[in-house]
C-alpha cells in the first residue's frame, strides 16, 4: 500500500512538472559598453537599460566594461533597443554576448537555435568578424548535430549576437554544451 | 550700477570669475570643465561651497576680503551629445579696510544671489573604447544680469557670452583621466561699466587610488587624487569710458584635491593656491580658494 502511494505521488509530480510553463531561456546577456570607466557614468547606463520593459536588472562591471543584463522571463532580446538605450547615455555600445538554451533547428539547410519558451531563433554562424567562413564549418555543424542527437537534446550556446541579412538575428558560436 | 566704492571693489572681479565654475559636472576635475556625457532625459545637480580669502594688499587700506560662494549647477541631457546647464550662484562677501581718516578698520558685508548663466555643451567628437574615452565638446552660453546689486561688481548689469572648448581623455579602466578647457568670456558694457574680457584655462589630472585594483565584478566607489592648474587672464575693466587701473591681469592656481565617486554621488574637496599673480594696479592678492561640494545623478 505504502509503495503504491509513493508511486502515485511520483506520477503526480511528473505530471505537474510536465505542465510547468516554458520560460524563455536566454540565460545571460553581457553587453560591452565602450567609454564606461567611472561609477558616476555607470548610474546613467544601468538606469537607461533598466528602463526598458524587457530588462529586469542591469549591473555593470568596470573591470571589463561589460554590463550584465537580466531579461524578464519570456522576453526576447532586442539588440537594437539595447544599443539605442546605451547610445542615449552618450556612450558607445559594443558587442552583445548571450548564453541561450534551446533546440537545434534547420533554416534553409543552415543550423539555427530555437530558444526554449520563446519564438526567437538565432542563425548559428562562425565568429563573423574573425573567421573567413561565414557559417559554421561543416565539421562543427556535424559535431553539434551529433551531440544533440539531431536536435532532440537541449543545447546551451554562448556567443555574440548580431543582425544577419538572411535572418533577423545570428549567433556567432563561442562555445556550446549539451544539457 | 552703484558707483560708490566701485573702484575699490573692482579688485574682486578677477578673483570671483575664477571661483564660479562654468560647468564641470561629471567625475572630472573639481575646478575644470569636462566633456563626459549626461544621459538623454537625465539630470545632474552640483553644488559647492567655495571660500576665497585675499589679504595681501599693497595699499595703505590694508584690505582683507573673504567671499563665500555657493555655485549651483543643474545639467539636463537634451540628447546624448547636447547638455544644457543652468547656473545660479549665491554669495556672501566680507570686506575689511582701514579708514584713511581714523585709521580704524571698518568692515562691510553683502550677500545675495549672483548672476545666472545658461550654457549649452555639444560633443563634436567622441571615440570610446573598452578601457577609456576621448571627447571634445564646444561650450556656449549667456550670462544674465539677475544678481543682487549689492554684490556688484561680482554681479554686473551686463549680458555676457562665454564660449569655449572642453576635452576629456580617460584610460586604464578609470585609473587615469585628463580634462582640459579653454573658455573666452565676452563681457559687454552696461550702466557705463564694462568688465574686461576673460580667458579661462584649466587642466586637470585625476588618478584613481582606490580601489588600486578593480574587483572582478561590480562597479565600486572610486577615490581619486586630483591635481589641477586653473588660470584666468583678464583684460582691464572700464568705467565711464575710462580704464580702471586696478583691474585685469593673470592669476594661476595649482589645485590639489580629492574626489570620491559613487554611482549616485560625487563628494569632492580642493584647495586652489596661487602660484602666479600678475595683477595690474593695486589689487589685493588671493591667499587661497578652498572648496567642498557634491554632485548627484537625478532622478
PDB file of N, CA, C and O in Angstrom, chain A residues 32 34-44 46-48 60-65 87-92, chain B residues 26 37 39-40 80 128-132 135 170 173-174 214-216 218-220 222 261-264 297 299:
ATOM      1  N   UNK A  32      28.966  44.800 -23.926  1.00  0.00           N
ATOM      2  CA  UNK A  32      30.170  45.645 -23.807  1.00  0.00           C
ATOM      3  C   UNK A  32      29.768  47.104 -23.997  1.00  0.00           C
ATOM      4  O   UNK A  32      29.068  47.442 -24.952  1.00  0.00           O
ATOM      5  N   UNK A  34      31.524  50.708 -24.421  1.00  0.00           N
ATOM      6  CA  UNK A  34      32.805  51.394 -24.586  1.00  0.00           C
ATOM      7  C   UNK A  34      32.749  52.804 -23.991  1.00  0.00           C
ATOM      8  O   UNK A  34      31.768  53.522 -24.177  1.00  0.00           O
ATOM      9  N   UNK A  35      33.794  53.170 -23.276  1.00  0.00           N
ATOM     10  CA  UNK A  35      33.876  54.505 -22.670  1.00  0.00           C
ATOM     11  C   UNK A  35      33.399  54.562 -21.227  1.00  0.00           C
ATOM     12  O   UNK A  35      33.550  55.586 -20.566  1.00  0.00           O
ATOM     13  N   UNK A  36      32.826  53.479 -20.732  1.00  0.00           N
ATOM     14  CA  UNK A  36      32.270  53.465 -19.355  1.00  0.00           C
ATOM     15  C   UNK A  36      33.403  53.164 -18.364  1.00  0.00           C
ATOM     16  O   UNK A  36      33.798  52.017 -18.207  1.00  0.00           O
ATOM     17  N   UNK A  37      33.909  54.202 -17.712  1.00  0.00           N
ATOM     18  CA  UNK A  37      35.080  53.973 -16.868  1.00  0.00           C
ATOM     19  C   UNK A  37      34.964  54.556 -15.463  1.00  0.00           C
ATOM     20  O   UNK A  37      35.948  54.582 -14.745  1.00  0.00           O
ATOM     21  N   UNK A  38      33.777  55.034 -15.070  1.00  0.00           N
ATOM     22  CA  UNK A  38      33.657  55.550 -13.697  1.00  0.00           C
ATOM     23  C   UNK A  38      32.289  55.193 -13.139  1.00  0.00           C
ATOM     24  O   UNK A  38      31.328  55.042 -13.887  1.00  0.00           O
ATOM     25  N   UNK A  39      32.179  55.066 -11.814  1.00  0.00           N
ATOM     26  CA  UNK A  39      30.890  54.676 -11.234  1.00  0.00           C
ATOM     27  C   UNK A  39      29.791  55.702 -11.491  1.00  0.00           C
ATOM     28  O   UNK A  39      28.621  55.323 -11.625  1.00  0.00           O
ATOM     29  N   UNK A  40      30.153  56.985 -11.586  1.00  0.00           N
ATOM     30  CA  UNK A  40      29.142  58.022 -11.814  1.00  0.00           C
ATOM     31  C   UNK A  40      28.523  57.888 -13.209  1.00  0.00           C
ATOM     32  O   UNK A  40      27.363  58.229 -13.409  1.00  0.00           O
ATOM     33  N   UNK A  41      29.319  57.378 -14.176  1.00  0.00           N
ATOM     34  CA  UNK A  41      28.800  57.142 -15.536  1.00  0.00           C
ATOM     35  C   UNK A  41      27.926  55.885 -15.554  1.00  0.00           C
ATOM     36  O   UNK A  41      26.955  55.798 -16.309  1.00  0.00           O
ATOM     37  N   UNK A  42      28.296  54.920 -14.734  1.00  0.00           N
ATOM     38  CA  UNK A  42      27.585  53.638 -14.684  1.00  0.00           C
ATOM     39  C   UNK A  42      26.109  53.853 -14.347  1.00  0.00           C
ATOM     40  O   UNK A  42      25.226  53.190 -14.885  1.00  0.00           O
ATOM     41  N   UNK A  43      25.846  54.813 -13.459  1.00  0.00           N
ATOM     42  CA  UNK A  43      24.476  55.053 -12.993  1.00  0.00           C
ATOM     43  C   UNK A  43      23.523  55.272 -14.174  1.00  0.00           C
ATOM     44  O   UNK A  43      22.470  54.651 -14.259  1.00  0.00           O
ATOM     45  N   UNK A  44      23.906  56.165 -15.078  1.00  0.00           N
ATOM     46  CA  UNK A  44      23.039  56.502 -16.199  1.00  0.00           C
ATOM     47  C   UNK A  44      22.825  55.322 -17.135  1.00  0.00           C
ATOM     48  O   UNK A  44      21.740  55.131 -17.674  1.00  0.00           O
ATOM     49  N   UNK A  46      23.062  51.992 -16.372  1.00  0.00           N
ATOM     50  CA  UNK A  46      22.184  50.992 -15.739  1.00  0.00           C
ATOM     51  C   UNK A  46      20.737  51.486 -15.712  1.00  0.00           C
ATOM     52  O   UNK A  46      19.804  50.724 -15.955  1.00  0.00           O
ATOM     53  N   UNK A  47      20.566  52.772 -15.422  1.00  0.00           N
ATOM     54  CA  UNK A  47      19.219  53.350 -15.334  1.00  0.00           C
ATOM     55  C   UNK A  47      18.503  53.261 -16.688  1.00  0.00           C
ATOM     56  O   UNK A  47      17.331  52.903 -16.753  1.00  0.00           O
ATOM     57  N   UNK A  48      19.213  53.618 -17.762  1.00  0.00           N
ATOM     58  CA  UNK A  48      18.608  53.577 -19.098  1.00  0.00           C
ATOM     59  C   UNK A  48      18.222  52.150 -19.487  1.00  0.00           C
ATOM     60  O   UNK A  48      17.158  51.910 -20.055  1.00  0.00           O
ATOM     61  N   UNK A  60      26.727  46.736 -13.928  1.00  0.00           N
ATOM     62  CA  UNK A  60      27.962  46.997 -14.676  1.00  0.00           C
ATOM     63  C   UNK A  60      29.186  46.430 -13.968  1.00  0.00           C
ATOM     64  O   UNK A  60      29.236  46.352 -12.739  1.00  0.00           O
ATOM     65  N   UNK A  61      30.150  46.052 -14.767  1.00  0.00           N
ATOM     66  CA  UNK A  61      31.450  45.606 -14.269  1.00  0.00           C
ATOM     67  C   UNK A  61      32.497  46.548 -14.865  1.00  0.00           C
ATOM     68  O   UNK A  61      32.735  46.542 -16.076  1.00  0.00           O
ATOM     69  N   UNK A  62      33.117  47.363 -14.005  1.00  0.00           N
ATOM     70  CA  UNK A  62      34.058  48.360 -14.516  1.00  0.00           C
ATOM     71  C   UNK A  62      35.388  47.754 -14.952  1.00  0.00           C
ATOM     72  O   UNK A  62      36.122  48.351 -15.721  1.00  0.00           O
ATOM     73  N   UNK A  63      35.683  46.574 -14.440  1.00  0.00           N
ATOM     74  CA  UNK A  63      36.955  45.952 -14.825  1.00  0.00           C
ATOM     75  C   UNK A  63      36.928  45.500 -16.279  1.00  0.00           C
ATOM     76  O   UNK A  63      37.945  45.547 -16.977  1.00  0.00           O
ATOM     77  N   UNK A  64      35.756  45.067 -16.724  1.00  0.00           N
ATOM     78  CA  UNK A  64      35.645  44.565 -18.095  1.00  0.00           C
ATOM     79  C   UNK A  64      34.930  45.541 -19.025  1.00  0.00           C
ATOM     80  O   UNK A  64      34.977  45.393 -20.237  1.00  0.00           O
ATOM     81  N   UNK A  65      34.227  46.522 -18.445  1.00  0.00           N
ATOM     82  CA  UNK A  65      33.412  47.413 -19.262  1.00  0.00           C
ATOM     83  C   UNK A  65      32.161  46.729 -19.788  1.00  0.00           C
ATOM     84  O   UNK A  65      31.580  47.155 -20.785  1.00  0.00           O
ATOM     85  N   UNK A  87      23.254  54.163 -26.490  1.00  0.00           N
ATOM     86  CA  UNK A  87      23.606  55.370 -27.252  1.00  0.00           C
ATOM     87  C   UNK A  87      22.995  56.621 -26.606  1.00  0.00           C
ATOM     88  O   UNK A  87      23.580  57.696 -26.630  1.00  0.00           O
ATOM     89  N   UNK A  88      21.804  56.482 -26.013  1.00  0.00           N
ATOM     90  CA  UNK A  88      21.154  57.638 -25.368  1.00  0.00           C
ATOM     91  C   UNK A  88      21.907  58.106 -24.118  1.00  0.00           C
ATOM     92  O   UNK A  88      21.673  59.206 -23.633  1.00  0.00           O
ATOM     93  N   UNK A  89      22.771  57.278 -23.595  1.00  0.00           N
ATOM     94  CA  UNK A  89      23.584  57.712 -22.453  1.00  0.00           C
ATOM     95  C   UNK A  89      24.827  58.462 -22.911  1.00  0.00           C
ATOM     96  O   UNK A  89      25.568  59.006 -22.092  1.00  0.00           O
ATOM     97  N   UNK A  90      25.075  58.472 -24.219  1.00  0.00           N
ATOM     98  CA  UNK A  90      26.259  59.155 -24.745  1.00  0.00           C
ATOM     99  C   UNK A  90      27.458  58.242 -24.876  1.00  0.00           C
ATOM    100  O   UNK A  90      28.507  58.674 -25.340  1.00  0.00           O
ATOM    101  N   UNK A  91      27.327  56.993 -24.454  1.00  0.00           N
ATOM    102  CA  UNK A  91      28.434  56.054 -24.601  1.00  0.00           C
ATOM    103  C   UNK A  91      28.176  55.146 -25.816  1.00  0.00           C
ATOM    104  O   UNK A  91      27.140  55.249 -26.461  1.00  0.00           O
ATOM    105  N   UNK A  92      29.133  54.285 -26.102  1.00  0.00           N
ATOM    106  CA  UNK A  92      29.069  53.514 -27.344  1.00  0.00           C
ATOM    107  C   UNK A  92      28.851  52.031 -27.052  1.00  0.00           C
ATOM    108  O   UNK A  92      29.650  51.425 -26.330  1.00  0.00           O
TER     109      UNK A  92
ATOM    110  N   UNK B  26      30.611  66.300 -14.250  1.00  0.00           N
ATOM    111  CA  UNK B  26      30.752  64.859 -14.021  1.00  0.00           C
ATOM    112  C   UNK B  26      32.061  64.544 -13.317  1.00  0.00           C
ATOM    113  O   UNK B  26      32.753  65.418 -12.824  1.00  0.00           O
ATOM    114  N   UNK B  37      29.439  62.724 -21.068  1.00  0.00           N
ATOM    115  CA  UNK B  37      28.033  62.978 -21.395  1.00  0.00           C
ATOM    116  C   UNK B  37      27.085  62.879 -20.194  1.00  0.00           C
ATOM    117  O   UNK B  37      27.400  62.262 -19.187  1.00  0.00           O
ATOM    118  N   UNK B  39      23.165  61.541 -19.626  1.00  0.00           N
ATOM    119  CA  UNK B  39      22.224  60.714 -20.391  1.00  0.00           C
ATOM    120  C   UNK B  39      21.001  61.519 -20.825  1.00  0.00           C
ATOM    121  O   UNK B  39      20.589  62.448 -20.116  1.00  0.00           O
ATOM    122  N   UNK B  40      20.458  61.147 -21.978  1.00  0.00           N
ATOM    123  CA  UNK B  40      19.287  61.834 -22.513  1.00  0.00           C
ATOM    124  C   UNK B  40      18.139  61.748 -21.497  1.00  0.00           C
ATOM    125  O   UNK B  40      17.782  60.663 -21.037  1.00  0.00           O
ATOM    126  N   UNK B  80      22.123  62.745 -26.397  1.00  0.00           N
ATOM    127  CA  UNK B  80      23.394  62.210 -25.913  1.00  0.00           C
ATOM    128  C   UNK B  80      24.565  63.172 -26.139  1.00  0.00           C
ATOM    129  O   UNK B  80      25.553  63.127 -25.415  1.00  0.00           O
ATOM    130  N   UNK B 128      35.060  56.161 -28.149  1.00  0.00           N
ATOM    131  CA  UNK B 128      35.009  55.304 -26.961  1.00  0.00           C
ATOM    132  C   UNK B 128      35.673  53.975 -27.253  1.00  0.00           C
ATOM    133  O   UNK B 128      35.560  53.443 -28.367  1.00  0.00           O
ATOM    134  N   UNK B 129      36.322  53.436 -26.264  1.00  0.00           N
ATOM    135  CA  UNK B 129      36.882  52.092 -26.368  1.00  0.00           C
ATOM    136  C   UNK B 129      36.736  51.427 -24.998  1.00  0.00           C
ATOM    137  O   UNK B 129      36.383  52.107 -24.020  1.00  0.00           O
ATOM    138  N   UNK B 130      36.938  50.116 -24.898  1.00  0.00           N
ATOM    139  CA  UNK B 130      36.612  49.443 -23.632  1.00  0.00           C
ATOM    140  C   UNK B 130      37.297  50.037 -22.406  1.00  0.00           C
ATOM    141  O   UNK B 130      36.713  50.077 -21.327  1.00  0.00           O
ATOM    142  N   UNK B 131      38.512  50.523 -22.549  1.00  0.00           N
ATOM    143  CA  UNK B 131      39.239  50.988 -21.366  1.00  0.00           C
ATOM    144  C   UNK B 131      39.218  52.504 -21.179  1.00  0.00           C
ATOM    145  O   UNK B 131      39.807  53.018 -20.234  1.00  0.00           O
ATOM    146  N   UNK B 132      38.529  53.235 -22.047  1.00  0.00           N
ATOM    147  CA  UNK B 132      38.537  54.685 -21.886  1.00  0.00           C
ATOM    148  C   UNK B 132      37.761  55.412 -22.967  1.00  0.00           C
ATOM    149  O   UNK B 132      37.016  54.812 -23.745  1.00  0.00           O
ATOM    150  N   UNK B 135      37.132  62.687 -25.812  1.00  0.00           N
ATOM    151  CA  UNK B 135      35.996  63.516 -26.195  1.00  0.00           C
ATOM    152  C   UNK B 135      36.357  64.992 -26.300  1.00  0.00           C
ATOM    153  O   UNK B 135      37.156  65.490 -25.510  1.00  0.00           O
ATOM    154  N   UNK B 170      40.113  59.611 -20.912  1.00  0.00           N
ATOM    155  CA  UNK B 170      40.279  58.647 -19.815  1.00  0.00           C
ATOM    156  C   UNK B 170      40.920  57.390 -20.378  1.00  0.00           C
ATOM    157  O   UNK B 170      40.713  57.042 -21.545  1.00  0.00           O
ATOM    158  N   UNK B 173      40.844  51.896 -17.714  1.00  0.00           N
ATOM    159  CA  UNK B 173      39.635  51.494 -16.991  1.00  0.00           C
ATOM    160  C   UNK B 173      39.409  52.370 -15.753  1.00  0.00           C
ATOM    161  O   UNK B 173      39.179  51.879 -14.657  1.00  0.00           O
ATOM    162  N   UNK B 174      39.502  53.675 -15.948  1.00  0.00           N
ATOM    163  CA  UNK B 174      39.207  54.601 -14.857  1.00  0.00           C
ATOM    164  C   UNK B 174      40.398  54.906 -13.969  1.00  0.00           C
ATOM    165  O   UNK B 174      40.255  55.626 -12.979  1.00  0.00           O
ATOM    166  N   UNK B 214      40.853  46.895  -9.627  1.00  0.00           N
ATOM    167  CA  UNK B 214      39.405  46.748  -9.730  1.00  0.00           C
ATOM    168  C   UNK B 214      38.989  45.313  -9.400  1.00  0.00           C
ATOM    169  O   UNK B 214      39.668  44.360  -9.800  1.00  0.00           O
ATOM    170  N   UNK B 215      37.881  45.149  -8.690  1.00  0.00           N
ATOM    171  CA  UNK B 215      37.398  43.799  -8.397  1.00  0.00           C
ATOM    172  C   UNK B 215      36.899  43.106  -9.669  1.00  0.00           C
ATOM    173  O   UNK B 215      36.625  43.769 -10.676  1.00  0.00           O
ATOM    174  N   UNK B 216      36.772  41.799  -9.601  1.00  0.00           N
ATOM    175  CA  UNK B 216      36.364  41.026 -10.776  1.00  0.00           C
ATOM    176  C   UNK B 216      34.947  41.373 -11.218  1.00  0.00           C
ATOM    177  O   UNK B 216      34.615  41.258 -12.392  1.00  0.00           O
ATOM    178  N   UNK B 218      31.317  44.048 -10.556  1.00  0.00           N
ATOM    179  CA  UNK B 218      30.739  45.238  -9.946  1.00  0.00           C
ATOM    180  C   UNK B 218      31.402  46.541 -10.337  1.00  0.00           C
ATOM    181  O   UNK B 218      32.375  46.577 -11.088  1.00  0.00           O
ATOM    182  N   UNK B 219      30.815  47.616  -9.816  1.00  0.00           N
ATOM    183  CA  UNK B 219      31.318  48.974 -10.062  1.00  0.00           C
ATOM    184  C   UNK B 219      31.528  49.624  -8.701  1.00  0.00           C
ATOM    185  O   UNK B 219      30.619  50.251  -8.156  1.00  0.00           O
ATOM    186  N   UNK B 220      32.724  49.484  -8.127  1.00  0.00           N
ATOM    187  CA  UNK B 220      32.953  50.006  -6.777  1.00  0.00           C
ATOM    188  C   UNK B 220      33.048  51.530  -6.771  1.00  0.00           C
ATOM    189  O   UNK B 220      33.182  52.162  -7.821  1.00  0.00           O
ATOM    190  N   UNK B 222      34.970  54.989  -6.288  1.00  0.00           N
ATOM    191  CA  UNK B 222      36.343  55.363  -6.633  1.00  0.00           C
ATOM    192  C   UNK B 222      36.793  56.525  -5.747  1.00  0.00           C
ATOM    193  O   UNK B 222      36.010  57.438  -5.467  1.00  0.00           O
ATOM    194  N   UNK B 261      33.874  59.148  -5.774  1.00  0.00           N
ATOM    195  CA  UNK B 261      32.776  58.972  -6.742  1.00  0.00           C
ATOM    196  C   UNK B 261      32.042  57.665  -6.487  1.00  0.00           C
ATOM    197  O   UNK B 261      32.655  56.599  -6.379  1.00  0.00           O
ATOM    198  N   UNK B 262      30.723  57.766  -6.388  1.00  0.00           N
ATOM    199  CA  UNK B 262      29.862  56.584  -6.317  1.00  0.00           C
ATOM    200  C   UNK B 262      28.947  56.627  -7.540  1.00  0.00           C
ATOM    201  O   UNK B 262      29.026  57.552  -8.343  1.00  0.00           O
ATOM    202  N   UNK B 263      28.061  55.622  -7.650  1.00  0.00           N
ATOM    203  CA  UNK B 263      27.106  55.664  -8.770  1.00  0.00           C
ATOM    204  C   UNK B 263      26.250  56.928  -8.714  1.00  0.00           C
ATOM    205  O   UNK B 263      25.991  57.555  -9.707  1.00  0.00           O
ATOM    206  N   UNK B 264      25.802  57.290  -7.545  1.00  0.00           N
ATOM    207  CA  UNK B 264      24.811  58.362  -7.402  1.00  0.00           C
ATOM    208  C   UNK B 264      25.442  59.720  -7.077  1.00  0.00           C
ATOM    209  O   UNK B 264      24.958  60.750  -7.519  1.00  0.00           O
ATOM    210  N   UNK B 297      23.427  62.403  -9.373  1.00  0.00           N
ATOM    211  CA  UNK B 297      22.681  61.980 -10.553  1.00  0.00           C
ATOM    212  C   UNK B 297      21.200  61.973 -10.233  1.00  0.00           C
ATOM    213  O   UNK B 297      20.779  61.410  -9.230  1.00  0.00           O
ATOM    214  N   UNK B 299      17.054  61.623 -12.078  1.00  0.00           N
ATOM    215  CA  UNK B 299      16.419  61.155 -10.840  1.00  0.00           C
ATOM    216  C   UNK B 299      16.998  59.810 -10.446  1.00  0.00           C
ATOM    217  O   UNK B 299      17.677  59.195 -11.217  1.00  0.00           O
TER     218      UNK B 299
END
